[in-house]
PDB file of C-alpha atoms and ligand atoms in Angstrom:
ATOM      1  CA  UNK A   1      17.829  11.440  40.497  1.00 83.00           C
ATOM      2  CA  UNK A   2      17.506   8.760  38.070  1.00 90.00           C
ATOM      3  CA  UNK A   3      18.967  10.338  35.160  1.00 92.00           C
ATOM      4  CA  UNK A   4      16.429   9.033  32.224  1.00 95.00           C
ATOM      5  CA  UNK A   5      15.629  12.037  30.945  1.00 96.00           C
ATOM      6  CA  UNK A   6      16.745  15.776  31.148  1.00 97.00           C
ATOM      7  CA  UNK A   7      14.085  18.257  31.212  1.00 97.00           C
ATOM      8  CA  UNK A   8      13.897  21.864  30.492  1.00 98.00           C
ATOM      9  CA  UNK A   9      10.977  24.277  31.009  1.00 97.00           C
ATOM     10  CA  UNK A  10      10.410  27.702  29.605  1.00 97.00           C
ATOM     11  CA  UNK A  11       9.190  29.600  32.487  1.00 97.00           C
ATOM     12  CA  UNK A  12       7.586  33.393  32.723  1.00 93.00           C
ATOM     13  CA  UNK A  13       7.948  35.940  34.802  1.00 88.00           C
ATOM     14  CA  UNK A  14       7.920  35.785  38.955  1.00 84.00           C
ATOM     15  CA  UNK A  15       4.993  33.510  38.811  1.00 83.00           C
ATOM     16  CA  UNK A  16       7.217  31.181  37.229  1.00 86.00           C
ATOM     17  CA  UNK A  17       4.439  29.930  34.739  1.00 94.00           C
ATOM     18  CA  UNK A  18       5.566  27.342  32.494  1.00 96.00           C
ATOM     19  CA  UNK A  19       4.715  28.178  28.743  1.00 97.00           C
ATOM     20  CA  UNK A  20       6.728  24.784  27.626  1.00 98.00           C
ATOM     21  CA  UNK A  21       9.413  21.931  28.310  1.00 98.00           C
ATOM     22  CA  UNK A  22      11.325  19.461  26.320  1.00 98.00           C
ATOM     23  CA  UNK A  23      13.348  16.372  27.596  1.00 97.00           C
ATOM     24  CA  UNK A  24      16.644  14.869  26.355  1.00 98.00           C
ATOM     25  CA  UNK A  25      18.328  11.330  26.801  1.00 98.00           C
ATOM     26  CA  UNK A  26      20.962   9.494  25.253  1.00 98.00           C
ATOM     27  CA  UNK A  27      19.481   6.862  22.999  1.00 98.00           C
ATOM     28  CA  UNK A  28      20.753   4.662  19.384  1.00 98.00           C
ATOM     29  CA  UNK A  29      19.355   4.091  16.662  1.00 98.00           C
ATOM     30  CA  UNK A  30      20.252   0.685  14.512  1.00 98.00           C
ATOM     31  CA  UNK A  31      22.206   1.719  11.357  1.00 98.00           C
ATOM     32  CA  UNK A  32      20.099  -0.412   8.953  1.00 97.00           C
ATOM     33  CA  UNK A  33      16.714   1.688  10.211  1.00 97.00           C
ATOM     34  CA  UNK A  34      18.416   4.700   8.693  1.00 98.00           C
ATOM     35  CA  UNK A  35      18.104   5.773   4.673  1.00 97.00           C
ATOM     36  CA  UNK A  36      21.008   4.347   2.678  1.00 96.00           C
ATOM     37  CA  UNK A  37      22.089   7.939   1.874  1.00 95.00           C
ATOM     38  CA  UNK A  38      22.702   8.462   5.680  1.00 96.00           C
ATOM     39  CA  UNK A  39      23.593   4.931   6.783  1.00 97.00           C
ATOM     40  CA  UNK A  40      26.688   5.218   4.226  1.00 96.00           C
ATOM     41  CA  UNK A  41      28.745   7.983   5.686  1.00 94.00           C
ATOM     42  CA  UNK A  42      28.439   6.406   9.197  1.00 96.00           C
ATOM     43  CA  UNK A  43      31.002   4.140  10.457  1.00 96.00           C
ATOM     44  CA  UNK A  44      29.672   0.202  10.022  1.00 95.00           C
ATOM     45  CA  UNK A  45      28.702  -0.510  13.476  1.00 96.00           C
ATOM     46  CA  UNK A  46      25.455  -1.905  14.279  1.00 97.00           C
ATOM     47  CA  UNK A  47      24.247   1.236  16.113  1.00 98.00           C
ATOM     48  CA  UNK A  48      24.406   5.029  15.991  1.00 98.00           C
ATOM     49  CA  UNK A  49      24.765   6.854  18.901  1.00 98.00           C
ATOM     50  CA  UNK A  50      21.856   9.636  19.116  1.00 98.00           C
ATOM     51  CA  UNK A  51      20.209  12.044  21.329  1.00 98.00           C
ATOM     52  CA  UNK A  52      16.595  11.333  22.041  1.00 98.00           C
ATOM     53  CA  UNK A  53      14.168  14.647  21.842  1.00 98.00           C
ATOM     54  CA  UNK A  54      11.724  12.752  23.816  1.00 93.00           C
ATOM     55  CA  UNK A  55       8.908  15.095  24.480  1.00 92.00           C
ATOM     56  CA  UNK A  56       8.243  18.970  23.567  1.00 97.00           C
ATOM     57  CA  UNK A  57       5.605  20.834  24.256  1.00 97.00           C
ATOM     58  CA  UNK A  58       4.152  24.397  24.732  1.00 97.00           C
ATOM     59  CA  UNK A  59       0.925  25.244  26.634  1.00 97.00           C
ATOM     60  CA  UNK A  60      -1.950  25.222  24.543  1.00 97.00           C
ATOM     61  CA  UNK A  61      -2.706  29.059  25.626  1.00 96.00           C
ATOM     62  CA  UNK A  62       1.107  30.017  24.510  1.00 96.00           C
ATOM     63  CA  UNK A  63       1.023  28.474  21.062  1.00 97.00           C
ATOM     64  CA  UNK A  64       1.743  30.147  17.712  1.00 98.00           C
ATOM     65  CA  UNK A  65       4.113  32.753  19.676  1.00 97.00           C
ATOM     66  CA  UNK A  66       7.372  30.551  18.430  1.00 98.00           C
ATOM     67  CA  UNK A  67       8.064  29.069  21.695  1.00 98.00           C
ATOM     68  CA  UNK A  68       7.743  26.071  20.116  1.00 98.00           C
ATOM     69  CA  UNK A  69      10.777  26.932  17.792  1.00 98.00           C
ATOM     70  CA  UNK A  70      12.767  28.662  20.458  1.00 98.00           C
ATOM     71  CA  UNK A  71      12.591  24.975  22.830  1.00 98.00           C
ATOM     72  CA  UNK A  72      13.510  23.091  19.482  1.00 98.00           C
ATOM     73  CA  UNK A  73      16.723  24.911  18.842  1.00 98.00           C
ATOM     74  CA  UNK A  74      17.631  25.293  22.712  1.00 98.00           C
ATOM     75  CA  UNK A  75      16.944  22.018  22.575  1.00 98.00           C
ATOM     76  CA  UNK A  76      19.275  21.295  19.491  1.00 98.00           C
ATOM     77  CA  UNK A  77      21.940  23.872  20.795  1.00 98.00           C
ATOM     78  CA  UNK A  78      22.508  20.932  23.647  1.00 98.00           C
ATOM     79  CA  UNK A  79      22.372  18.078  21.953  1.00 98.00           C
ATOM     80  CA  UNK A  80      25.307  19.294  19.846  1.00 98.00           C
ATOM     81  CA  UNK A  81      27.104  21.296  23.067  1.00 98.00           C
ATOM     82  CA  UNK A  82      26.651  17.977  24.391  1.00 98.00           C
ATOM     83  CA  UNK A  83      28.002  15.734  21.477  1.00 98.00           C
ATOM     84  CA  UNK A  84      31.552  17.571  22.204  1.00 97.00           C
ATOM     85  CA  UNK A  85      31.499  15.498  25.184  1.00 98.00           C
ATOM     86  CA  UNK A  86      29.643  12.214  24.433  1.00 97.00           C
ATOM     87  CA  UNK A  87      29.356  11.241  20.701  1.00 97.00           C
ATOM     88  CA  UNK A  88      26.117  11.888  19.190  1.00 98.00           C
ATOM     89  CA  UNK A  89      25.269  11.335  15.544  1.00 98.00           C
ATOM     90  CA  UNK A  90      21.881  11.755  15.109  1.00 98.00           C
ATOM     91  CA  UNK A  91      18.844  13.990  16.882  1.00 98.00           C
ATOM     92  CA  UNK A  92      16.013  11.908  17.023  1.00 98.00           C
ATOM     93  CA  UNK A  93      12.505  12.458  18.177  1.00 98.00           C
ATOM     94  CA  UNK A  94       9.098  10.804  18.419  1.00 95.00           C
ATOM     95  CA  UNK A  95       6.423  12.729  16.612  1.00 94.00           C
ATOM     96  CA  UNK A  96       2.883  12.154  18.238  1.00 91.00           C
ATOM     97  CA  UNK A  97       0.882  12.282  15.339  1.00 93.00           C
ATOM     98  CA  UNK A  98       0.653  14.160  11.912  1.00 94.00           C
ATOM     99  CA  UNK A  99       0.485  18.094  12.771  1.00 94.00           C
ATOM    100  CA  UNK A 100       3.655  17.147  15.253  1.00 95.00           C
ATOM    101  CA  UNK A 101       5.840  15.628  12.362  1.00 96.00           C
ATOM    102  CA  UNK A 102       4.764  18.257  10.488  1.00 97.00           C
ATOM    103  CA  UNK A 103       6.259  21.028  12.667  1.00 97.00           C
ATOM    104  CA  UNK A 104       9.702  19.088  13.023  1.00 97.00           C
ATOM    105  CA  UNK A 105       9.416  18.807   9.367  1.00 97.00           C
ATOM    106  CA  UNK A 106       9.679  22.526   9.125  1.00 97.00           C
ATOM    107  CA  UNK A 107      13.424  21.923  10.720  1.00 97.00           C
ATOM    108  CA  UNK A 108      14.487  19.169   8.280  1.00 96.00           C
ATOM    109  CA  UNK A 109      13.807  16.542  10.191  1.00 98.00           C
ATOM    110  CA  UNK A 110      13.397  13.206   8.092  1.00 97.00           C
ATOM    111  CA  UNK A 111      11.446  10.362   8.963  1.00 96.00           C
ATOM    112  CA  UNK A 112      12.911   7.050   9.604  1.00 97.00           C
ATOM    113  CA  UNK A 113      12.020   4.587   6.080  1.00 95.00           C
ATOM    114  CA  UNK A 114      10.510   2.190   8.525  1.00 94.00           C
ATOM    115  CA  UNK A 115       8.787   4.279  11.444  1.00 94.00           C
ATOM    116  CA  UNK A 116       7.348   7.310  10.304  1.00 91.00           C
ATOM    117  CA  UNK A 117       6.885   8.820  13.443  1.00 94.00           C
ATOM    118  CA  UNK A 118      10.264   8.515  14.541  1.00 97.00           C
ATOM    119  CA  UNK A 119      12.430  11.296  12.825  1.00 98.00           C
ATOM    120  CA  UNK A 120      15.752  12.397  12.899  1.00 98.00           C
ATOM    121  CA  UNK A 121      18.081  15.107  11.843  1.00 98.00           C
ATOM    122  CA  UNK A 122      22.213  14.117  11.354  1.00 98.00           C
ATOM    123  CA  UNK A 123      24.159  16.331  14.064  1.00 98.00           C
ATOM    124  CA  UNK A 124      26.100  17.971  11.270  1.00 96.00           C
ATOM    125  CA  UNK A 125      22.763  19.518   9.803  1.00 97.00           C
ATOM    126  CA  UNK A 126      21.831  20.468  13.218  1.00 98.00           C
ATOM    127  CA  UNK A 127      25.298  22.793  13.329  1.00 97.00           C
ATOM    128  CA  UNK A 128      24.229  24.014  10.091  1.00 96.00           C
ATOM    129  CA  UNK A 129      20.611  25.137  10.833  1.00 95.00           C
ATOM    130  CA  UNK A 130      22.238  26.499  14.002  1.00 96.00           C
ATOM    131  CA  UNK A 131      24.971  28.301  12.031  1.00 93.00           C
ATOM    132  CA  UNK A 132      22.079  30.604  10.208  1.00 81.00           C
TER     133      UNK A 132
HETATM  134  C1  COA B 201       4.050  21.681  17.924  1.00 93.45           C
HETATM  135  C2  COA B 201       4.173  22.818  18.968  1.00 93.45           C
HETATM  136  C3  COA B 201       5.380  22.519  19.860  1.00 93.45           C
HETATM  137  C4  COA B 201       4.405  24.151  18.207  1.00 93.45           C
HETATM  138  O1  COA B 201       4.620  25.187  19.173  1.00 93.45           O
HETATM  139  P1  COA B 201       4.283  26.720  18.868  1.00 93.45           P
HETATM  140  O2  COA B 201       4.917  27.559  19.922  1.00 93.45           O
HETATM  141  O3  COA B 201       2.824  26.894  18.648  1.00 93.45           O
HETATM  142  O4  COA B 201       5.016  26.931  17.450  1.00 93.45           O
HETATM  143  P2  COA B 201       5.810  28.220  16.957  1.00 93.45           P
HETATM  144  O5  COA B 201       5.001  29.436  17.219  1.00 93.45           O
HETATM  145  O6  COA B 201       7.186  28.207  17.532  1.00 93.45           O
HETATM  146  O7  COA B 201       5.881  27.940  15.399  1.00 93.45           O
HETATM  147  C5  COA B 201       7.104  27.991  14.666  1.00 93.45           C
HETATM  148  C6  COA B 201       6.775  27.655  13.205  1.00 93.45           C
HETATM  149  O8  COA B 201       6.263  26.320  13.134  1.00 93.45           O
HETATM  150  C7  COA B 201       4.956  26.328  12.555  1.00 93.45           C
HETATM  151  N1  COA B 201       4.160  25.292  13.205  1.00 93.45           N
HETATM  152  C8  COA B 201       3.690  25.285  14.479  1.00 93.45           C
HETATM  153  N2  COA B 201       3.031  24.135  14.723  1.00 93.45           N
HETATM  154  C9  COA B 201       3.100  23.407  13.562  1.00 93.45           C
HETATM  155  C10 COA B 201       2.617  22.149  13.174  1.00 93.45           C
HETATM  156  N3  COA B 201       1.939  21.356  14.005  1.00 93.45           N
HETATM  157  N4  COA B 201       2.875  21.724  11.913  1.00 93.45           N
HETATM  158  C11 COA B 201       3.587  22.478  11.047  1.00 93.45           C
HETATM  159  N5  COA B 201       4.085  23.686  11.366  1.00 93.45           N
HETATM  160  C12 COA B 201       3.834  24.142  12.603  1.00 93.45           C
HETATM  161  C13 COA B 201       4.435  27.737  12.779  1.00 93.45           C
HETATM  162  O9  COA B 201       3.449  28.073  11.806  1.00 93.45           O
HETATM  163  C14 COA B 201       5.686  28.557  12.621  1.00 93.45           C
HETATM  164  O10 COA B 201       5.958  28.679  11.228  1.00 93.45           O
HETATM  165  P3  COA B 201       6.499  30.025  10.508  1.00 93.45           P
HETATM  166  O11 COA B 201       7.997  30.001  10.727  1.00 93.45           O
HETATM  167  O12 COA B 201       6.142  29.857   9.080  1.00 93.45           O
HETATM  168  O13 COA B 201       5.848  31.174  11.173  1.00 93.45           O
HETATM  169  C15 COA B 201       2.891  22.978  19.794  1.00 93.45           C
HETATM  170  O14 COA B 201       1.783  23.100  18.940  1.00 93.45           O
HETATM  171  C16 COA B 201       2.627  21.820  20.758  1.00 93.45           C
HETATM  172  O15 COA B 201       3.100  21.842  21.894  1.00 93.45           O
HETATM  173  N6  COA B 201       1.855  20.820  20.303  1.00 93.45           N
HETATM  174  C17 COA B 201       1.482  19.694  21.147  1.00 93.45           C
HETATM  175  C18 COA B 201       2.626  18.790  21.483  1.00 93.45           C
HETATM  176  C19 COA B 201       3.376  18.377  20.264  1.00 93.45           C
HETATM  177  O16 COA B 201       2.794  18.060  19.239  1.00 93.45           O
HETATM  178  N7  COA B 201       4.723  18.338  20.410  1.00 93.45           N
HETATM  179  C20 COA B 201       5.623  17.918  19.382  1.00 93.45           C
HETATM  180  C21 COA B 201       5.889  16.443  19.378  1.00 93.45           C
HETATM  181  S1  COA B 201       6.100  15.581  20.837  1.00 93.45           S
END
């Protein structure tokens, strides 16, 4: 195993179809890419340890029955389980275009100033959205 990535599939039934995955790994993020408003509560260090969201998806032919939603906050639920263990400041994922920021937009995810595409959401938000 070569530990890049964790990945997680939602599977159906005995058949075992897949209806979606995501994948986690440990990644930073440099503390100047952030907005001032979050770079100022975190400690001064060049970089912020985060937990990458690097892929989610759900089959084309399962869409719009909030599978899509459930992977997100399984996938949130261990990114913060796991930032008990192995400091974590920041979820941070890498939208693939326009209708894919949009849908992690719907969770509070913010863009980074510089890289659009690359958004993240401050582990203490995600134990608040989880919290509701
Ligand atoms: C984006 C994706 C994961 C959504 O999955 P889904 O199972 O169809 O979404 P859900 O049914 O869980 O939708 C949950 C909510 O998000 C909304 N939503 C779904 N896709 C959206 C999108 N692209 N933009 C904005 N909102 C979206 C739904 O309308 C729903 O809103 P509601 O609470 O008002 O009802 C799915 O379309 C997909 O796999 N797309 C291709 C890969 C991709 O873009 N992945 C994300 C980035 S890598």
């Amino acid at each position: 195993m070569k530990r890049v990535a964790a990945t997680f599939l939602l599977v159906e039934g005995s058949a075992r179809a897949i209806l979606g995955f995501y994948t986690l790994a440990a990644a930073s993020v440099q503390l100047f890419d952030l907005p001032p408003r979050t770079a100022k509560r975190l400690p001064k260090y060049p970089y912020v340890p985060a937990t990458l969201l690097g892929r989610l998806a759900v089959d084309r032919r399962a869409r719009g029955r909030r599978y899509g939603e459930l992977l997100l906050l399984d996938a949130l639920a261990k990114s913060l389980a796991a930032s008990e263990a192995v400091a974590s400041a920041l979820v941070i994922v890498d939208a693939k275009d326009v209708a894919a920021r949009s849908f992690y937009e719907r969770y509070e995810f913010l863009p980074l100033p510089e890289s659009p595409n690359r958004l993240f959401l401050p582990m203490q938000l995600v134990a608040a959205l989880l919290r509701q």
